[in-house]
Structure formats: C-alpha cells, structure tokens
Short mmCIF file of N, CA and C in Angstrom, two decimals:
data_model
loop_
_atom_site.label_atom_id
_atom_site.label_comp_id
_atom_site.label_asym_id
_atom_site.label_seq_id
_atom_site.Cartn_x
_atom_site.Cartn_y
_atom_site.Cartn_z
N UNK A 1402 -32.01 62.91 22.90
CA UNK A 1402 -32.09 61.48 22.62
C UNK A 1402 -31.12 60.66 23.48
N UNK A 1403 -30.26 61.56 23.76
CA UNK A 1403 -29.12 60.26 24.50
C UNK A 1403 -29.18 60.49 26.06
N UNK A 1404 -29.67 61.25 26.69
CA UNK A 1404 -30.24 61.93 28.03
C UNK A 1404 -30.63 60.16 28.60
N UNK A 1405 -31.05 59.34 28.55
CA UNK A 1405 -31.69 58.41 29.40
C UNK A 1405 -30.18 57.56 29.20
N UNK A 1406 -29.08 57.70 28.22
CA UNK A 1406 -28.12 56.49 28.31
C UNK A 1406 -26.98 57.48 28.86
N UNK A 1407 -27.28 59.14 29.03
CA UNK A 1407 -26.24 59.71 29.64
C UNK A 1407 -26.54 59.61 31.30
N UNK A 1408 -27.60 59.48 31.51
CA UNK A 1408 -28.18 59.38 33.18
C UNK A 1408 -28.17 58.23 33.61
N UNK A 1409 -28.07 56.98 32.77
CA UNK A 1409 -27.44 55.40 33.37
C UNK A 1409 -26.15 55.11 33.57
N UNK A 1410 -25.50 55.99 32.61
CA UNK A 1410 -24.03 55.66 32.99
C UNK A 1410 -23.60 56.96 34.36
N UNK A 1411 -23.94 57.84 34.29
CA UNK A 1411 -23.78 58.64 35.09
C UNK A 1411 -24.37 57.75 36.56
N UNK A 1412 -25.24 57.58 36.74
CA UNK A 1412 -25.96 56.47 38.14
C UNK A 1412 -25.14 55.36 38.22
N UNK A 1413 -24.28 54.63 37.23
CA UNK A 1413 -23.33 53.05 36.85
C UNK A 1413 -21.91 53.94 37.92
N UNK A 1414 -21.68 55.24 37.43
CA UNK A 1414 -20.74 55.47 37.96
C UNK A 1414 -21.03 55.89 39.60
N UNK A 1415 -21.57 56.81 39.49
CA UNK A 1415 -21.97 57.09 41.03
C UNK A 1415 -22.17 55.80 42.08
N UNK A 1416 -22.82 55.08 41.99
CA UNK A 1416 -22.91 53.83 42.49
C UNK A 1416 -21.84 53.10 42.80
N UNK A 1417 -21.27 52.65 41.84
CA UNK A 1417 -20.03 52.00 42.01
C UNK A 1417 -18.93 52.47 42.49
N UNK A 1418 -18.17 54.10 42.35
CA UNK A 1418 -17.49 54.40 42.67
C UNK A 1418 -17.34 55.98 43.14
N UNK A 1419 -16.66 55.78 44.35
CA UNK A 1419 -16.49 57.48 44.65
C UNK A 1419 -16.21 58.40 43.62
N UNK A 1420 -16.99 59.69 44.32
CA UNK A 1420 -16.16 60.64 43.43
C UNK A 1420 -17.00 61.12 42.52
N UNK A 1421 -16.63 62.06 41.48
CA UNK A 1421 -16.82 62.64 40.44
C UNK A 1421 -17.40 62.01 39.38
N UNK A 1422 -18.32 62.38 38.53
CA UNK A 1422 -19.14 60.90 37.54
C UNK A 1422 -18.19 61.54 36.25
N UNK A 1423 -17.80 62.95 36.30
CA UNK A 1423 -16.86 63.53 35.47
C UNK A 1423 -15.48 63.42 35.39
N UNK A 1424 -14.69 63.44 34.30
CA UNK A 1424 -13.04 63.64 34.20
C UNK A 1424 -13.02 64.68 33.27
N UNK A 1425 -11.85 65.84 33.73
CA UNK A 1425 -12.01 66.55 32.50
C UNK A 1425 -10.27 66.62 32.94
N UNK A 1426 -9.68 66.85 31.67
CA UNK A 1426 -8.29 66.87 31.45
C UNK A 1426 -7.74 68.02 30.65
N UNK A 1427 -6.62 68.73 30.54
CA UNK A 1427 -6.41 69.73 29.59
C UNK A 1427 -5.78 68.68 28.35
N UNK A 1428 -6.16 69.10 27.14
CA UNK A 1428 -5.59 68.66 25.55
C UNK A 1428 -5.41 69.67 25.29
N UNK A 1429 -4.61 69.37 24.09
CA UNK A 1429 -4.20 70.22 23.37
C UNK A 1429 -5.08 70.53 22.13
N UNK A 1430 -5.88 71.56 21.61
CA UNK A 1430 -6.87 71.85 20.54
C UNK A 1430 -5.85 72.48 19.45
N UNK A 1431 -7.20 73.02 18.82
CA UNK A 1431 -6.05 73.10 17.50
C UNK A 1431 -5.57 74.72 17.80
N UNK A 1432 -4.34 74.74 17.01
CA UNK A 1432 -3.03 75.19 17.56
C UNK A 1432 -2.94 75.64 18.58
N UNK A 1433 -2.48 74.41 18.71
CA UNK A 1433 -1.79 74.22 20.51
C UNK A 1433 -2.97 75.05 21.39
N UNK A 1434 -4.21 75.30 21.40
CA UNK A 1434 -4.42 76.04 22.11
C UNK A 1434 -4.95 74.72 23.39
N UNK A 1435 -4.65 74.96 24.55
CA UNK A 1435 -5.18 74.15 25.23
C UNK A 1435 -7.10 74.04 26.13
N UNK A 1436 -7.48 73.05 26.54
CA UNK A 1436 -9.37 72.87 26.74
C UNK A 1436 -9.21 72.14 27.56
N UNK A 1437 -10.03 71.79 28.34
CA UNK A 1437 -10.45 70.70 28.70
C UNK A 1437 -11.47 70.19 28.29
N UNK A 1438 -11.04 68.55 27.78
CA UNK A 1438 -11.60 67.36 27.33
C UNK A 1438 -12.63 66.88 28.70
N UNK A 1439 -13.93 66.28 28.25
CA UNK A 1439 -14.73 65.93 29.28
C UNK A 1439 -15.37 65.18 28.86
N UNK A 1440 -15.18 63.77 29.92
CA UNK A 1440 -15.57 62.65 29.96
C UNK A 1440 -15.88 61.76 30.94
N UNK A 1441 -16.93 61.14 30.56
CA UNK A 1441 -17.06 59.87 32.38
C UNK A 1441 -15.70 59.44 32.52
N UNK A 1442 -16.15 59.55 34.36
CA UNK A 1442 -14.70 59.03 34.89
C UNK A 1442 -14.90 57.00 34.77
N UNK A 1443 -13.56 56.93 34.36
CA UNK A 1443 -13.54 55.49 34.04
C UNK A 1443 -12.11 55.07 35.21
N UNK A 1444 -11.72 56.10 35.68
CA UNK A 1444 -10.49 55.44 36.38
C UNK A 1444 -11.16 55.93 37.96
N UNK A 1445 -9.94 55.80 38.84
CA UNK A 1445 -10.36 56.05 40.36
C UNK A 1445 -10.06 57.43 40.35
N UNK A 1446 -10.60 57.99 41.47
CA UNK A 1446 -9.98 59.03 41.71
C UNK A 1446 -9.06 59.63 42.05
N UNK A 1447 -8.06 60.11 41.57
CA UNK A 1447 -6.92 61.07 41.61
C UNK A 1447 -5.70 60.00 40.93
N UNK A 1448 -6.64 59.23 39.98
CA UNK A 1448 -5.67 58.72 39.03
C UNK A 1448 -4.42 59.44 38.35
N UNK A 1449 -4.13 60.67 37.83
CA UNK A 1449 -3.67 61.43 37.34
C UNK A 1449 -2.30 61.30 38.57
N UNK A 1450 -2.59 61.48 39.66
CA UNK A 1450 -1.18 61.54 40.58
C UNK A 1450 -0.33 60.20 40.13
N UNK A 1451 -1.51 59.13 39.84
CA UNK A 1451 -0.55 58.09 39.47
C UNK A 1451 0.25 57.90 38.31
N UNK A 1452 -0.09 58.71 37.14
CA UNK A 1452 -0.08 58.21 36.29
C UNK A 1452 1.37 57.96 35.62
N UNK A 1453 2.39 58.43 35.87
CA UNK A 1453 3.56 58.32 35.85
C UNK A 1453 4.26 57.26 36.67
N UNK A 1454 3.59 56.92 37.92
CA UNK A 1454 4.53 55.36 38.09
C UNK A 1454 3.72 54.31 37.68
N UNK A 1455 2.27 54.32 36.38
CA UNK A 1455 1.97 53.13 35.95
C UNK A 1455 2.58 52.92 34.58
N UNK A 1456 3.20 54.13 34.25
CA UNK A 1456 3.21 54.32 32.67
C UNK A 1456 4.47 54.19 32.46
N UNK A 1457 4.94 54.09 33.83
CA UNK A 1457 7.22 54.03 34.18
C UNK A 1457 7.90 53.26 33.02
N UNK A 1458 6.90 52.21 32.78
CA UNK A 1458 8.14 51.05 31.77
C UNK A 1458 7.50 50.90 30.65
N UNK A 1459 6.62 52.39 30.04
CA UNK A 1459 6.52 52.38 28.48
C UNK A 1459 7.77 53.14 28.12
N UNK A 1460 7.74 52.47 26.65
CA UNK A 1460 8.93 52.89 25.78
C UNK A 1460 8.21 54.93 25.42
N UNK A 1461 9.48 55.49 25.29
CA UNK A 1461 8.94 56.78 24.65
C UNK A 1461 8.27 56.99 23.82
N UNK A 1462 7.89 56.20 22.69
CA UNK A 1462 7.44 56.37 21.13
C UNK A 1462 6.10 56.14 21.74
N UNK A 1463 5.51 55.24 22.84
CA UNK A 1463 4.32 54.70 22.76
C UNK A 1463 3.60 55.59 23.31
N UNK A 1464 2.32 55.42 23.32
CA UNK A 1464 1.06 56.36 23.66
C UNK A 1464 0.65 55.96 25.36
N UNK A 1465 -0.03 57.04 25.95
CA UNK A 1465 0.43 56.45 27.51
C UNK A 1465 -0.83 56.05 28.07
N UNK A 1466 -1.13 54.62 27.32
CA UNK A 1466 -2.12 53.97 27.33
C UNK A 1466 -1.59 52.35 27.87
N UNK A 1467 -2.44 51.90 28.89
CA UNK A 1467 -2.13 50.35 29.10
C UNK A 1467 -3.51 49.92 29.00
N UNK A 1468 -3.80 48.46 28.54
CA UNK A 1468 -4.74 47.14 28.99
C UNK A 1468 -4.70 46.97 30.61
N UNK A 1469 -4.22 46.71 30.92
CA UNK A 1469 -4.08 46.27 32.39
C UNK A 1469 -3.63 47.66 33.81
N UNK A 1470 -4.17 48.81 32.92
CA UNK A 1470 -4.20 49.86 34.22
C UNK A 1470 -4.84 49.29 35.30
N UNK A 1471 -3.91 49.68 36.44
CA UNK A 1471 -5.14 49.37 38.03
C UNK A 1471 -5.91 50.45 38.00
N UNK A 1472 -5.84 51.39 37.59
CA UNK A 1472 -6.77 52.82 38.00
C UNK A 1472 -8.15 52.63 37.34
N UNK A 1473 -8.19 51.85 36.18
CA UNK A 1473 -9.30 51.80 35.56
C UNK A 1473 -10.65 50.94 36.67
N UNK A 1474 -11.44 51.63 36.78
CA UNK A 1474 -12.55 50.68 37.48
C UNK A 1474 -13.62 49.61 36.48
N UNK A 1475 -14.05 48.88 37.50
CA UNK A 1475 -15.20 48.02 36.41
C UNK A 1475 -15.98 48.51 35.44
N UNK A 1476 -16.69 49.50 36.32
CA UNK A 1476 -17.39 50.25 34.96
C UNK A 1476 -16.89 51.02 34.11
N UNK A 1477 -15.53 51.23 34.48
CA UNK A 1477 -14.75 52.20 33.26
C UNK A 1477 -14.29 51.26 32.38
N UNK A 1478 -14.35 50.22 32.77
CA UNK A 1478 -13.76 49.11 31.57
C UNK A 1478 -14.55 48.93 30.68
N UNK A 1479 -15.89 48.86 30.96
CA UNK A 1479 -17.00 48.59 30.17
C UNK A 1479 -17.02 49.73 29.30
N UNK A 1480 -17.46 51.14 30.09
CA UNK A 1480 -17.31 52.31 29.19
C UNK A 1480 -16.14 52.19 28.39
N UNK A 1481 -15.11 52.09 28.55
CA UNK A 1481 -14.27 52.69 27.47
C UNK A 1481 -14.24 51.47 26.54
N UNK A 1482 -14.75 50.27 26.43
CA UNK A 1482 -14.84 49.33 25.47
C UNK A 1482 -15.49 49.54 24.39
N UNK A 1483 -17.00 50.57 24.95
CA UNK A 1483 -17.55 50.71 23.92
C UNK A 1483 -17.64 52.56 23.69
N UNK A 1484 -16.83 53.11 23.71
CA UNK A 1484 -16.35 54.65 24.02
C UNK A 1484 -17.40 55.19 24.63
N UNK A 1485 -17.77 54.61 25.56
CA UNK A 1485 -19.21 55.37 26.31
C UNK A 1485 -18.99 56.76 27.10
N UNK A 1486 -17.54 56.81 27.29
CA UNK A 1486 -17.04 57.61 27.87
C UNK A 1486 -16.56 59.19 27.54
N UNK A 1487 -17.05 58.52 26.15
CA UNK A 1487 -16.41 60.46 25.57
C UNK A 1487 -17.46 60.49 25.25
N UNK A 1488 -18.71 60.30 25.46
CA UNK A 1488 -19.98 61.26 25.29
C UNK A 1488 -19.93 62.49 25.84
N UNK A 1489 -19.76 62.32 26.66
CA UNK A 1489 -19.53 63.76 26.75
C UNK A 1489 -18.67 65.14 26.33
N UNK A 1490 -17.97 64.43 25.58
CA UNK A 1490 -16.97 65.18 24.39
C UNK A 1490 -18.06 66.01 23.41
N UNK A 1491 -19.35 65.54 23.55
CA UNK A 1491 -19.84 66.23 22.42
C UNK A 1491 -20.10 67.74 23.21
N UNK A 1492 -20.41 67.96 24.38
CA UNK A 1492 -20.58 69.38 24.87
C UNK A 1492 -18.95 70.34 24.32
N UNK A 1493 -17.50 69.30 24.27
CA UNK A 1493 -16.61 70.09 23.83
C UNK A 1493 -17.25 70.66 22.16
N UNK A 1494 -17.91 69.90 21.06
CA UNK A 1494 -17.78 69.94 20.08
C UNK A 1494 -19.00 71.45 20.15
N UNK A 1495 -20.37 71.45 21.00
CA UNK A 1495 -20.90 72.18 21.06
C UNK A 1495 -19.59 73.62 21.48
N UNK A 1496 -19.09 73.80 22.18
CA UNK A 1496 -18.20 75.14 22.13
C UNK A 1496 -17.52 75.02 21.08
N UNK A 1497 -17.24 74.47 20.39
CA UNK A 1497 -16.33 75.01 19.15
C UNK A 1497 -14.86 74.17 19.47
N UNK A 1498 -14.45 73.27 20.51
CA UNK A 1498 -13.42 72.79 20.93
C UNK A 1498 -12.78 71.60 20.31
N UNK A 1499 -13.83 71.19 19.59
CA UNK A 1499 -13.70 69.76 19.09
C UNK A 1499 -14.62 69.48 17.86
N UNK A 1500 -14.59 68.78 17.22
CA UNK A 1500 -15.46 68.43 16.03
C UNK A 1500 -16.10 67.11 15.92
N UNK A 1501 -16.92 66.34 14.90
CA UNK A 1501 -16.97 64.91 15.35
C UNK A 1501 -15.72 64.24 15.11
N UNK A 1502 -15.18 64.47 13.58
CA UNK A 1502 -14.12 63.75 12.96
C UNK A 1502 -13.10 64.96 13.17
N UNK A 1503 -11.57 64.11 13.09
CA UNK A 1503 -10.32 65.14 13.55
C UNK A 1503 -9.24 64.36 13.79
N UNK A 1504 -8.37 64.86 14.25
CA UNK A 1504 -7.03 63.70 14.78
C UNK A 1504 -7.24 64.25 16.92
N UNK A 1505 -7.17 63.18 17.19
CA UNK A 1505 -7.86 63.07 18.83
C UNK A 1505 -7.09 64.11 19.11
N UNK A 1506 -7.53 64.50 20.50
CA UNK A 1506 -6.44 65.84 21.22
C UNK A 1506 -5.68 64.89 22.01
N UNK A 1507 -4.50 65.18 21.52
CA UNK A 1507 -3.35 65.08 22.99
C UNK A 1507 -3.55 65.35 24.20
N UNK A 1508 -3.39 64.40 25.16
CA UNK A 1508 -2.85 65.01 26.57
C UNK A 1508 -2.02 66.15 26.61
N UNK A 1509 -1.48 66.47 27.31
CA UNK A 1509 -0.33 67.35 27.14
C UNK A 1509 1.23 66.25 27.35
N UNK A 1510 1.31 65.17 28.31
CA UNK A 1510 2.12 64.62 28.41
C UNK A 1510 2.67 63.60 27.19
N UNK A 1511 1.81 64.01 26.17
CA UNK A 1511 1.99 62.90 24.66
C UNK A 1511 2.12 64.14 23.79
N UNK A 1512 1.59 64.93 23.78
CA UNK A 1512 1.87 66.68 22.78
C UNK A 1512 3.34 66.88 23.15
N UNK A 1513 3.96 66.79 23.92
CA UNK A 1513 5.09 67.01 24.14
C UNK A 1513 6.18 66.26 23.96
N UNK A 1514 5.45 64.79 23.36
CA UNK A 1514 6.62 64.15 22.99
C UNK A 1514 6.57 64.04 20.84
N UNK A 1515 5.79 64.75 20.66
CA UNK A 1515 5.77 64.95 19.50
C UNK A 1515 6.68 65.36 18.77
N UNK A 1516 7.73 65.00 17.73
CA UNK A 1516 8.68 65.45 16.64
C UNK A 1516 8.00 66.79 16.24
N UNK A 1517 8.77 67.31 15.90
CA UNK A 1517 8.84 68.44 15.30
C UNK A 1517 7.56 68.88 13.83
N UNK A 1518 7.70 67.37 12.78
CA UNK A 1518 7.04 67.09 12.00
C UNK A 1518 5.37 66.59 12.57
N UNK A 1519 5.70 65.85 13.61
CA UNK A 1519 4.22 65.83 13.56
C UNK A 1519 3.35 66.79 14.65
N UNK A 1520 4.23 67.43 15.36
CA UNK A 1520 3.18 68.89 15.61
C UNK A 1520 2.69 69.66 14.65
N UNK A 1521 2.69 69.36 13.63
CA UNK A 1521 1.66 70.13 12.34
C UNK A 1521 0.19 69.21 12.65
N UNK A 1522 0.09 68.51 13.19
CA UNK A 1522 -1.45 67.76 12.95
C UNK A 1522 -2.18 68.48 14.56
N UNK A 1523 -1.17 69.04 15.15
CA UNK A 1523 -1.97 70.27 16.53
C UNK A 1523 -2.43 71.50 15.99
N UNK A 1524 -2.18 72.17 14.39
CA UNK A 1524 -2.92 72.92 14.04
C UNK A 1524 -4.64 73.11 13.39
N UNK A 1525 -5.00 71.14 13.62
CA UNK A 1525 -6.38 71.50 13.12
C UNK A 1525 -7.05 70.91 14.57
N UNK A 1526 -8.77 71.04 14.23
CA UNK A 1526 -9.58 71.07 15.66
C UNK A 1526 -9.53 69.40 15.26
N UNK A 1527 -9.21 69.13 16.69
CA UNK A 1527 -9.23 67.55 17.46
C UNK A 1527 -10.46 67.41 17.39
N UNK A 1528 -10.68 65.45 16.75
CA UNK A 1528 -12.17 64.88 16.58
C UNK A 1528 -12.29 63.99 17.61
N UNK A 1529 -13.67 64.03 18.00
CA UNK A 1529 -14.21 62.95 18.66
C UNK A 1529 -13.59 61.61 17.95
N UNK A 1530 -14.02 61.46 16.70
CA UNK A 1530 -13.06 60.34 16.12
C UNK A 1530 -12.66 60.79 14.78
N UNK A 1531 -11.58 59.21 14.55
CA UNK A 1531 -10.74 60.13 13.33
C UNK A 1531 -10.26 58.99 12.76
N UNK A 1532 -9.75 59.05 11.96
CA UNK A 1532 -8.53 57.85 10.93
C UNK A 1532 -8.08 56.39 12.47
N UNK A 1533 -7.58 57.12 13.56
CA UNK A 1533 -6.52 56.02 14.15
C UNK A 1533 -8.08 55.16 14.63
N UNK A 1534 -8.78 55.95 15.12
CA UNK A 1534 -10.54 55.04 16.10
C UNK A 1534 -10.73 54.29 15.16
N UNK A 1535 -10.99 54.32 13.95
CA UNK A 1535 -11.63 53.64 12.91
C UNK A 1535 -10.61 52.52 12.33
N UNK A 1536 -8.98 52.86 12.51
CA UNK A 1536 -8.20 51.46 12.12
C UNK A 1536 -6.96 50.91 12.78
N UNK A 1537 -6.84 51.43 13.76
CA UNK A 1537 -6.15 51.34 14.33
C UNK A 1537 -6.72 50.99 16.35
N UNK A 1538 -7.15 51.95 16.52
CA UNK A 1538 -7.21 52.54 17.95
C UNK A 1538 -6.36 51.71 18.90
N UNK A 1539 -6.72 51.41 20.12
CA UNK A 1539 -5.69 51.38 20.83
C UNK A 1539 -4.65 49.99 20.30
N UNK A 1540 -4.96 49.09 19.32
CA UNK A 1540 -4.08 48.13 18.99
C UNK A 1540 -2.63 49.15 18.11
N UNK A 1541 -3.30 50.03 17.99
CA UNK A 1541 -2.08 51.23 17.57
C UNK A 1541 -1.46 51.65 18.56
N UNK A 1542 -0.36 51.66 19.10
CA UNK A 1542 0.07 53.07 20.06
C UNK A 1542 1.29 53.85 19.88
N UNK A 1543 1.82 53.26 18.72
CA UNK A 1543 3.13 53.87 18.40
C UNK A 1543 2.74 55.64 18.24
N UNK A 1544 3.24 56.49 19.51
CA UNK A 1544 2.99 58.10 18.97
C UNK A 1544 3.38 58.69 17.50
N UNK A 1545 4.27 58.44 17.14
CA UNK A 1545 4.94 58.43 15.65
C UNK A 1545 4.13 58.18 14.73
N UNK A 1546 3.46 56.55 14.45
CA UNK A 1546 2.61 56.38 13.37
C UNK A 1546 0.70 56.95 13.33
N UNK A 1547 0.86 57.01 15.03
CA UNK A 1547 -0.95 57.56 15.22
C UNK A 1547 -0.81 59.20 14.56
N UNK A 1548 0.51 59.48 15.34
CA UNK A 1548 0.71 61.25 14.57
C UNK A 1548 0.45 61.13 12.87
N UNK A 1549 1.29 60.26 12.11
CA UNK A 1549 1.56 60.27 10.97
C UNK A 1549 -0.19 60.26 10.15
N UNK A 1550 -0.92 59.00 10.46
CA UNK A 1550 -2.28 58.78 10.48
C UNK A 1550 -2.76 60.24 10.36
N UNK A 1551 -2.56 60.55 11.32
CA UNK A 1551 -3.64 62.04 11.56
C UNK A 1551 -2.81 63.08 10.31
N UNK A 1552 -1.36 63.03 10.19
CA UNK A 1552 -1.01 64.07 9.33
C UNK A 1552 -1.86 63.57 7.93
N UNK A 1553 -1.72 62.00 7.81
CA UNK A 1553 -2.33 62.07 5.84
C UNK A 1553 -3.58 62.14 5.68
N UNK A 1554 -4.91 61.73 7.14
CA UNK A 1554 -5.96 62.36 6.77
C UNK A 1554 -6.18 63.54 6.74
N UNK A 1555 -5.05 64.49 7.20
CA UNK A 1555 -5.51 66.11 7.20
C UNK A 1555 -5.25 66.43 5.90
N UNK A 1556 -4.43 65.51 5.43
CA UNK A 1556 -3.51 66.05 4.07
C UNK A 1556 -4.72 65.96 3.09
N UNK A 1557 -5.47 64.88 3.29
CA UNK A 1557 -6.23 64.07 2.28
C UNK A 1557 -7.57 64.66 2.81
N UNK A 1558 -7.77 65.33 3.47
CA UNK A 1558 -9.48 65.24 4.11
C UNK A 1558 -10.37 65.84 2.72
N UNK A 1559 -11.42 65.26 3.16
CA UNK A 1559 -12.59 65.58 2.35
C UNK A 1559 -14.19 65.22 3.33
N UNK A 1560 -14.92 66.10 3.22
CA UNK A 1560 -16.20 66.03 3.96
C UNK A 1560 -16.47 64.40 3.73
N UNK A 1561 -16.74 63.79 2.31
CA UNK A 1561 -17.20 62.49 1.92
C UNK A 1561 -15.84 61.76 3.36
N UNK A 1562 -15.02 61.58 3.17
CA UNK A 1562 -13.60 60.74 4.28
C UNK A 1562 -14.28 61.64 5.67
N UNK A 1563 -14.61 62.30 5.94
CA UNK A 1563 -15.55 62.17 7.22
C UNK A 1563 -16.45 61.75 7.67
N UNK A 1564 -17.74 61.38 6.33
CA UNK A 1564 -18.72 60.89 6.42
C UNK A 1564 -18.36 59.42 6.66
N UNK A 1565 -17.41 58.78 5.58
CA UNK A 1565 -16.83 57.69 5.71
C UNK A 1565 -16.12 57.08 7.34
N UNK A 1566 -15.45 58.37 7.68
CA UNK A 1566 -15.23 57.70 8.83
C UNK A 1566 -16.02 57.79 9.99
N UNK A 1567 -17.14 58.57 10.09
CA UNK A 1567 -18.07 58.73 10.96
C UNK A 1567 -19.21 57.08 11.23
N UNK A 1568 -18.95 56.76 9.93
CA UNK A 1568 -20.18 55.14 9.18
C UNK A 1568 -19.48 53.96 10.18
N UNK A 1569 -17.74 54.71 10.13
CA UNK A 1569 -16.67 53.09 10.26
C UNK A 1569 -16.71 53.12 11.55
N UNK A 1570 -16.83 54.60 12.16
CA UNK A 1570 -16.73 54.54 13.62
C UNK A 1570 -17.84 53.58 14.75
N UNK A 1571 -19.37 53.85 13.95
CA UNK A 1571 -20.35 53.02 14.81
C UNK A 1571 -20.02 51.74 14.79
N UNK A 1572 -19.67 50.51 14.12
CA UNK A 1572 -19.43 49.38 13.88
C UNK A 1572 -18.42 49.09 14.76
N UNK A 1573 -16.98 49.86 14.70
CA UNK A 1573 -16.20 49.81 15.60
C UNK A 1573 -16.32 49.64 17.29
N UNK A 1574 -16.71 50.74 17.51
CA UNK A 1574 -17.76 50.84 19.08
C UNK A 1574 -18.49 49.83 19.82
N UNK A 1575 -19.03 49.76 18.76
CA UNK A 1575 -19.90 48.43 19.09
C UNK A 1575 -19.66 47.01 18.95
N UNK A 1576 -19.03 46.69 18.45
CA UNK A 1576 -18.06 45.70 18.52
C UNK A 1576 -17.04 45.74 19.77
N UNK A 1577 -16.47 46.95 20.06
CA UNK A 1577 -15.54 47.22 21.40
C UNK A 1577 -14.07 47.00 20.76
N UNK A 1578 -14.09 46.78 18.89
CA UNK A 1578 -12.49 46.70 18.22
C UNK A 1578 -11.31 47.81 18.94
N UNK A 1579 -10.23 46.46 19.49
CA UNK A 1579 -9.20 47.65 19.97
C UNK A 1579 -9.02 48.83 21.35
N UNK A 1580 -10.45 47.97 22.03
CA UNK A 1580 -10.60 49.33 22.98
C UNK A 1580 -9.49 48.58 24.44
N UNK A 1581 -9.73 49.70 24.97
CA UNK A 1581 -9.53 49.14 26.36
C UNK A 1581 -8.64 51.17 27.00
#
C-alpha cells in the first residue's frame, strides 16, 4: 500500500539531491545492542562529518537536534515535517529491531550522554513512535526529561497506551506538530 508514496519520495529525493535516497545510522536497540536505523536522506551528504561543528553551542542536556540545520535539504524539510522519513523504519520493525510504539533509539552520540538512571529505558525495543512523538517531539529536547518520558511509559505500558498512542501519532504527523 505505501509502495507508490515510498517511490515519490524516493524520485523527490533523487532529483533534488545527490547521493543516496537512503540514511542509515547505528542506534542503540534494546539493550544496548546496536542496528542500523533506516531512513530517507533528509540532510546532504556526508552530513554526519558535520555534525559536531553544527551542534558546537548546544547545551549538554539537549538532544542533538536544531530547526535551522544547514545540512537539512528542501525536501528533507518537508519529509521530516511530516515524518515521511522514517518510513522506512518499518523494514527495521520487520527484523525484529524496532517495534511501532517504544521509546525512539538513540544515536549513539545522545546514548552516551545518558545518566545512569535513564539507561534503563535502552533495555526495551525502540519504537517508531512513542510517548515523546505524540507530546512532546521535537518542542521537547531536554535528554533528561525525553529519557524520563520513555522511563514512565515503560513503567506504565499497556497494549491499550499503545493503541492510544499509535491513534495520537497520525494526527500529529499530519499536522507536522513539533517537527522539524
């Protein structure tokens, strides 16, 4: 079913920009085991070399996310507004890597700045979406409270609080609440 909106964005990217229509990154899965995450590329290529002198003058606590990245291209702006971009996350969920609902996978460069306390939320499988997508997302970035988020829905989970957040997630998306 999604084959004709995975082959437009795939052609949106090719077109517009060099390179790879793919990004795949290592996260961290559950316990600690590490995957690569795979997703349309939304930035330029060989963004990753940069990513440490764009991210230079975030505070430690924060998530290593900006609004105003240069790496991001036009059409990655669009994609990631409306998470068009982790469609392809669902081939992780097909291996067993990921689930729909979960607490997101870490980079490795944000897993590592994790307290002690909230590396307990790296022992379950990372969701496509989860508690922070649905109320938070990127207007959240404190690493501390997105960790905390993910510790009380693990604490609290229930299939029904997945279903629930699976309902909150489409509305979100589509709207583009919080993205960037």
């Amino acid at each position: 079913m999604l084959s004709p909106i995975l082959l437009v964005i795939a052609l949106a990217i090719a077109l517009t920009s060099p390179g790879s229509i793919f990004f795949s990154q290592w996260r961290v899965g559950k316990r600690g085991k590490l995957f690569r995450v795979l997703k349309f590329r939304t930035m330029t290529m060989n963004a990753d070399q940069q990513h440490h002198r764009v991210m230079a003058d975030q505070s430690i606590h924060c998530l290593h996310k900006r609004e105003d990245d240069p790496r991001i291209t036009v059409i990655g702006k669009w994609l990631r507004r409306y998470s068009l971009d982790e469609l392809p996350q669902l081939i992780n969920v097909l291996r067993g890597e990921m689930s729909l609902v979960g607490p997101r996978p870490w980079a490795l460069y944000d897993a590592v700045r994790l307290s002690a306390d909230m590396q307990l939320r790296l022992n379950a499988l990372p969701g496509m979406t989860g508690a922070w997508q649905v109320s938070g997302r990127s207007t959240q970035l404190d690493l501390e409270t997105v960790s905390q988020q993910d510790l009380d829905y693990l604490h609290n989970w229930s299939f029904r609080g997945d279903i629930q957040i699976l309902l909150r997630t489409l509305p979100k998306v589509l709207s583009g609440f919080g993205a960037f």
